[in-house]
Amino acid sequence: MTYLGRPVFDFPVNWAKPANKSFTYDLKEVSLGFGAAFFTSLQAHVVQGWQFQVDLTDGTQIESFDAFTGALFGRVFGFWFPAPMEGMKVTASVDTTHFDIKAQGLAGTWQDHPDVYLFFARDGYASAAAKITNVVDNGATERVTINAAVNVNLLHASAMVSRLHYVRLASDEESGEFPAQNWQTRFVKVVELPKEYAAVETGQQKIFLYHFWANYPIGVHWYYTGFAANVVSNNVLYTKFGIEHGGITQSTKGDAEKIKIEAKADANHPFSLYLPLPFPRPLNVEVSEVDYSALDTQTRLFTGQVRTVEPGETLTAQCD
């Protein structure tokens, strides 16, 4: 499932096991002259984080989980995380965009943080997501208004309605164990991205497009994106792939611009042409940027050639 162009984490979290939730206030130390240092809070929102356990009970779930995290190459690709520990108890449905919950002080607090999104799940029905637009305090209950219609069967007392947070993996490292055959337990840490909520909703998050090609007589083109889904830009399909780049290095001496591109190791990726021996032909590369809301409007960031490729868990290409 995706919501606002980003994937939703819908794997079976084992909330019966200890799950930790943390808050980071991001206090910054400031020194003025030779006086004593003091602390000042510079963040706009408190950052939330979660550590939890996922039980994958068959090979299909394990493969799906690996595919999900594989698409989150690096730590900057966000996804939606429903937190059942912040659930709501539905008491009645009014229509597809209004429902009542047991009072929990939501009317006075729902606008205090950018995580004003809800995830609706119920056995036998397709899950859905929507944004809170208003909450009215009616005493014992509160009436919630959402911005998009959902199946009325999801606005039911037996449904799980929880807050939906925009997060990223807190670490590039994954850990887990096999308690039994075809049963894997994964330990996951995520941290919220409070400044990215607005960009996701307006479709203005940046998407990077990578175009590689070898000239005649080879004449082959490869198109990739580091986004979580395939992207069509100017009628060209860019396939989702674990790929990202570093900063573009410019020199005042007139040297060529340089960029480092990392991609997951894959025999079908053009970087593999450099292993174990260097590719004898020039491999050209273009890196462009688009907004999710305007996929056909490309901004060219870099044009050059791949010079060397270093092997490893990821393939690292030096380009200029």
C-alpha positions as a printed Julia matrix, in Angstrom:
320×3 Matrix{Float64}:
   0.0     0.0     0.0
   1.15    3.54   -0.73
  -0.16    6.87    0.59
   0.72   10.24   -0.92
   3.32    8.52   -3.06
   5.17    6.84   -0.2
   4.91    3.21    1.0
   3.06    2.24    4.18
   4.73   -0.18    6.62
   2.04   -2.87    6.88
   4.04   -5.77    8.27
   2.86   -7.62   11.43
   4.41   -5.7    14.3
   4.45   -7.79   17.48
   3.2    -5.25   20.0
   3.0    -8.0    22.64
   6.79   -7.79   22.85
   8.38   -4.75   24.5
   8.19   -1.77   22.14
  10.03    1.41   22.98
   9.0     4.92   22.07
  11.44    7.76   22.56
  11.35   11.53   22.26
  14.28   13.73   21.2
  14.22   17.4    22.11
  17.35   18.3    20.14
  18.85   20.8    22.6
  21.74   22.72   21.06
  24.7    24.01   23.01
  25.52   27.66   22.27
  28.63   29.53   23.44
  28.61   33.32   23.49
  32.0    34.99   23.76
  33.87   33.76   26.84
  30.75   33.37   28.94
  29.22   30.17   30.22
  27.54   27.88   27.7
  23.77   27.58   27.85
  21.25   25.39   26.08
  18.48   26.52   23.77
  15.82   24.54   21.95
  15.93   25.18   18.19
  13.62   22.46   16.89
  10.13   23.14   15.57
   8.76   19.8    16.75
   9.73   17.06   19.16
  11.17   14.14   17.18
   9.67   10.73   17.94
  11.28    7.34   17.48
  10.18    3.72   17.84
  11.92    0.4    18.35
   9.79   -2.68   17.74
   9.77   -6.32   16.64
   8.31   -7.79   13.42
   7.45  -11.5    13.21
   7.69  -12.86    9.65
   6.1   -16.3     9.73
   6.79  -17.61    6.21
   9.16  -17.22    3.29
   6.82  -14.9     1.41
   6.69  -12.42    4.28
  10.48  -12.54    4.65
  10.95  -11.83    0.93
   8.38   -9.0     1.06
  10.13   -7.41    4.03
  13.51   -7.63    2.3
  12.01   -6.03   -0.81
  10.48   -3.23    1.27
  13.73   -2.35    3.06
  15.73   -2.87   -0.14
  13.76   -0.04   -1.75
  14.71    2.22    1.19
  18.32    2.48    0.07
  20.08    4.75    2.56
  18.21    6.35    5.45
  16.64    9.36    3.73
  13.79    7.58    1.94
  10.77    7.97    4.18
   7.74    5.73    4.6
   4.54    5.73    6.63
   4.47    3.9     9.96
   1.17    3.21   11.78
   1.67    3.15   15.53
  -1.08    1.03   17.16
   0.05    2.2    20.6
  -1.56    5.51   19.62
  -4.88    3.99   18.61
  -8.41    5.35   18.78
 -11.55    3.56   19.94
 -14.29    4.08   17.36
 -17.77    4.28   18.89
 -19.89    5.1    15.83
 -19.63    6.02   12.16
 -21.51    9.04   10.82
 -20.53    8.76    7.15
 -17.41    7.98    5.12
 -15.57   11.1     6.34
 -16.92   11.5     9.9
 -16.79    9.14   12.86
 -16.96    9.29   16.66
 -14.27    8.03   19.03
 -14.07    7.62   22.78
 -12.89   10.98   24.16
  -9.11   11.16   24.57
  -8.42   14.9    24.41
  -7.8    14.8    20.68
  -9.81   17.95   20.0
  -7.3    20.06   21.89
  -4.11   18.32   20.77
  -4.47   17.07   17.19
  -2.82   20.17   15.68
   0.16   20.21   18.04
   2.29   18.0    15.78
   2.41   17.39   12.01
   1.4    13.72   12.38
  -2.28   14.45   11.7
  -2.76   11.31    9.6
  -4.69    8.14   10.42
  -4.39    4.52    9.32
  -7.53    2.36    9.19
  -7.22   -1.44    9.3
  -9.74   -4.25    9.82
  -9.59   -7.94    9.02
 -11.32   -8.7     5.72
 -11.13   -5.15    4.37
  -8.51   -3.18    2.46
  -6.63   -0.73    4.66
  -6.88    3.01    4.06
  -5.27    6.27    5.18
  -6.55    9.81    5.53
  -5.75   13.14    7.16
  -7.54   14.68   10.15
  -9.08   18.04    9.25
 -11.11   18.68   12.42
 -12.0    17.22   15.8
 -14.99   18.34   17.89
 -15.31   17.59   21.61
 -18.79   16.21   22.39
 -18.09   15.26   25.99
 -17.84   11.48   26.27
 -17.0    11.23   22.57
 -15.13   13.26   19.98
 -16.15   13.59   16.33
 -13.28   13.27   13.86
 -13.42   14.65   10.32
 -11.02   13.31    7.69
 -10.13   14.69    4.26
 -10.87   11.56    2.19
 -13.69    9.05    2.2
 -12.88    5.57    3.51
 -14.91    2.38    3.53
 -17.54    2.78    6.24
 -16.67   -0.76    7.42
 -13.31    0.65    8.55
 -15.13    3.11   10.82
 -16.17    0.33   13.15
 -15.5    -0.6    16.77
 -13.53   -3.68   15.68
 -11.27   -1.68   13.36
  -7.78   -0.52   14.31
  -7.49    3.24   13.84
  -4.01    4.54   14.67
  -1.81    7.55   14.09
   0.26    7.4    10.93
   3.81    8.79   11.17
   6.24    9.64    8.39
   9.54    8.01    9.37
  12.82    6.62    8.08
  15.0     3.74    9.22
  17.2     4.92   12.09
  20.11    2.8    10.88
  21.36    1.18    7.69
  21.95   -2.02    9.67
  19.29   -4.7     9.96
  19.14   -7.29   12.71
  17.02  -10.37   13.29
  16.94  -14.0    14.32
  15.34  -17.28   13.21
  13.39  -18.84   16.14
  12.15  -21.6    13.81
  12.33  -22.69   10.2
  10.76  -20.1     7.86
  10.14  -17.86   10.86
  12.21  -14.71   11.17
  12.06  -12.03   13.82
  13.31   -8.59   12.76
  14.22   -5.78   15.15
  13.46   -2.39   13.64
  14.26    1.16   14.68
  12.62    4.15   13.0
  12.77    7.89   13.57
  10.19   10.47   12.55
  10.79   13.09    9.84
   8.66   16.0    11.07
   9.86   18.52    8.5
   8.97   16.26    5.57
   5.2    16.01    6.2
   4.36   19.13    4.2
   6.61   18.15    1.3
   4.99   14.7     1.06
   1.46   16.1     1.14
   2.1    18.72   -1.54
   4.05   16.29   -3.71
   7.15   18.46   -3.57
   9.57   15.87   -2.24
  12.53   15.57   -4.56
  12.83   12.52   -6.79
  16.16   11.75   -8.43
  16.37   10.15  -11.86
  19.45    8.34  -13.18
  20.08    7.72  -16.87
  23.03    5.59  -18.0
  23.87    4.77  -21.61
  26.62    3.38  -23.79
  27.03    4.83  -27.28
  27.12    3.01  -30.62
  27.74    0.18  -31.33
  26.34   -0.93  -27.94
  23.49    1.59  -27.85
  21.92    0.47  -24.55
  20.11    2.8   -22.1
  19.29    2.21  -18.43
  16.82    4.35  -16.46
  16.55    4.21  -12.64
  15.07    6.19   -9.78
  15.82    6.04   -6.07
  12.11    6.66   -5.39
  10.03    3.93   -3.73
   8.0     3.35   -6.9
   8.56    3.41  -10.64
   8.39    6.89  -12.16
   7.36    7.95  -15.66
   8.93   11.25  -16.72
   8.6    12.62  -20.27
   7.18    9.25  -21.37
  10.26    7.37  -20.09
   9.93    4.7   -17.4
  12.49    5.01  -14.57
  12.61    1.76  -12.59
  12.82    1.91   -8.79
  16.22    0.76   -7.59
  18.51    1.08   -4.59
  20.57    4.01   -5.84
  21.65    7.41   -4.5
  24.37   10.0    -5.04
  26.52   12.31   -2.98
  27.23   15.99   -3.47
  28.54   17.39   -6.73
  32.11   18.62   -6.33
  33.07   21.75   -8.24
  36.53   23.31   -8.48
  37.62   26.9    -9.01
  40.54   25.53  -11.08
  38.34   24.54  -13.97
  38.51   20.82  -13.18
  35.66   18.56  -14.16
  32.72   18.3   -11.76
  32.71   15.07   -9.8
  29.97   12.99   -8.25
  29.81    9.67   -6.4
  26.88    7.35   -7.15
  26.11    4.28   -5.03
  23.87    1.44   -6.19
  23.02   -1.91   -4.66
  25.03   -4.76   -6.15
  23.09   -6.24   -9.05
  24.34   -8.1   -12.1
  21.82   -6.24  -14.28
  23.01   -2.77  -13.24
  25.48   -1.11  -15.65
  28.01   -0.63  -12.83
  28.53   -4.41  -12.9
  30.1    -3.99  -16.36
  33.2    -2.63  -14.59
  33.72   -5.83  -12.58
  36.07   -7.6   -12.5
  37.67   -5.69  -15.41
  36.98   -2.05  -16.39
  34.36   -1.52  -19.07
  36.21   -0.8   -22.35
  33.61    1.7   -23.6
  32.5     5.06  -22.15
  29.47    4.76  -19.87
  27.58    8.06  -19.81
  25.46    9.24  -16.91
  22.88   11.94  -16.28
  21.36   12.77  -12.89
  18.14   14.8   -12.88
  15.7    16.01  -10.26
  11.91   16.28  -10.42
   9.07   17.03   -8.01
   6.47   14.36   -7.37
   3.78   16.83   -8.47
   5.55   17.7   -11.75
   7.3    14.58  -13.0
   7.84   15.9   -16.54
   9.74   19.0   -15.39
  13.31   17.78  -15.03
  16.22   19.76  -13.63
  19.55   18.42  -14.84
  22.02   18.18  -11.96
  24.91   16.36  -13.57
  26.09   15.01  -16.93
  29.3    13.04  -17.3
  30.91    9.63  -17.51
  31.59    6.8   -15.09
  35.35    6.5   -14.5
  35.75    3.77  -11.87
  33.53    1.41   -9.89
  34.45    0.02   -6.47
  32.94   -3.36   -5.5
  31.29   -4.17   -2.17
  27.82   -4.59   -0.7
  27.06   -1.55   -2.82
  28.75   -0.57   -6.06
  30.3     2.9    -5.81
  30.99    4.76   -9.04
  33.24    7.81   -9.35
  31.95   10.02  -12.16
  33.14   13.29  -13.69
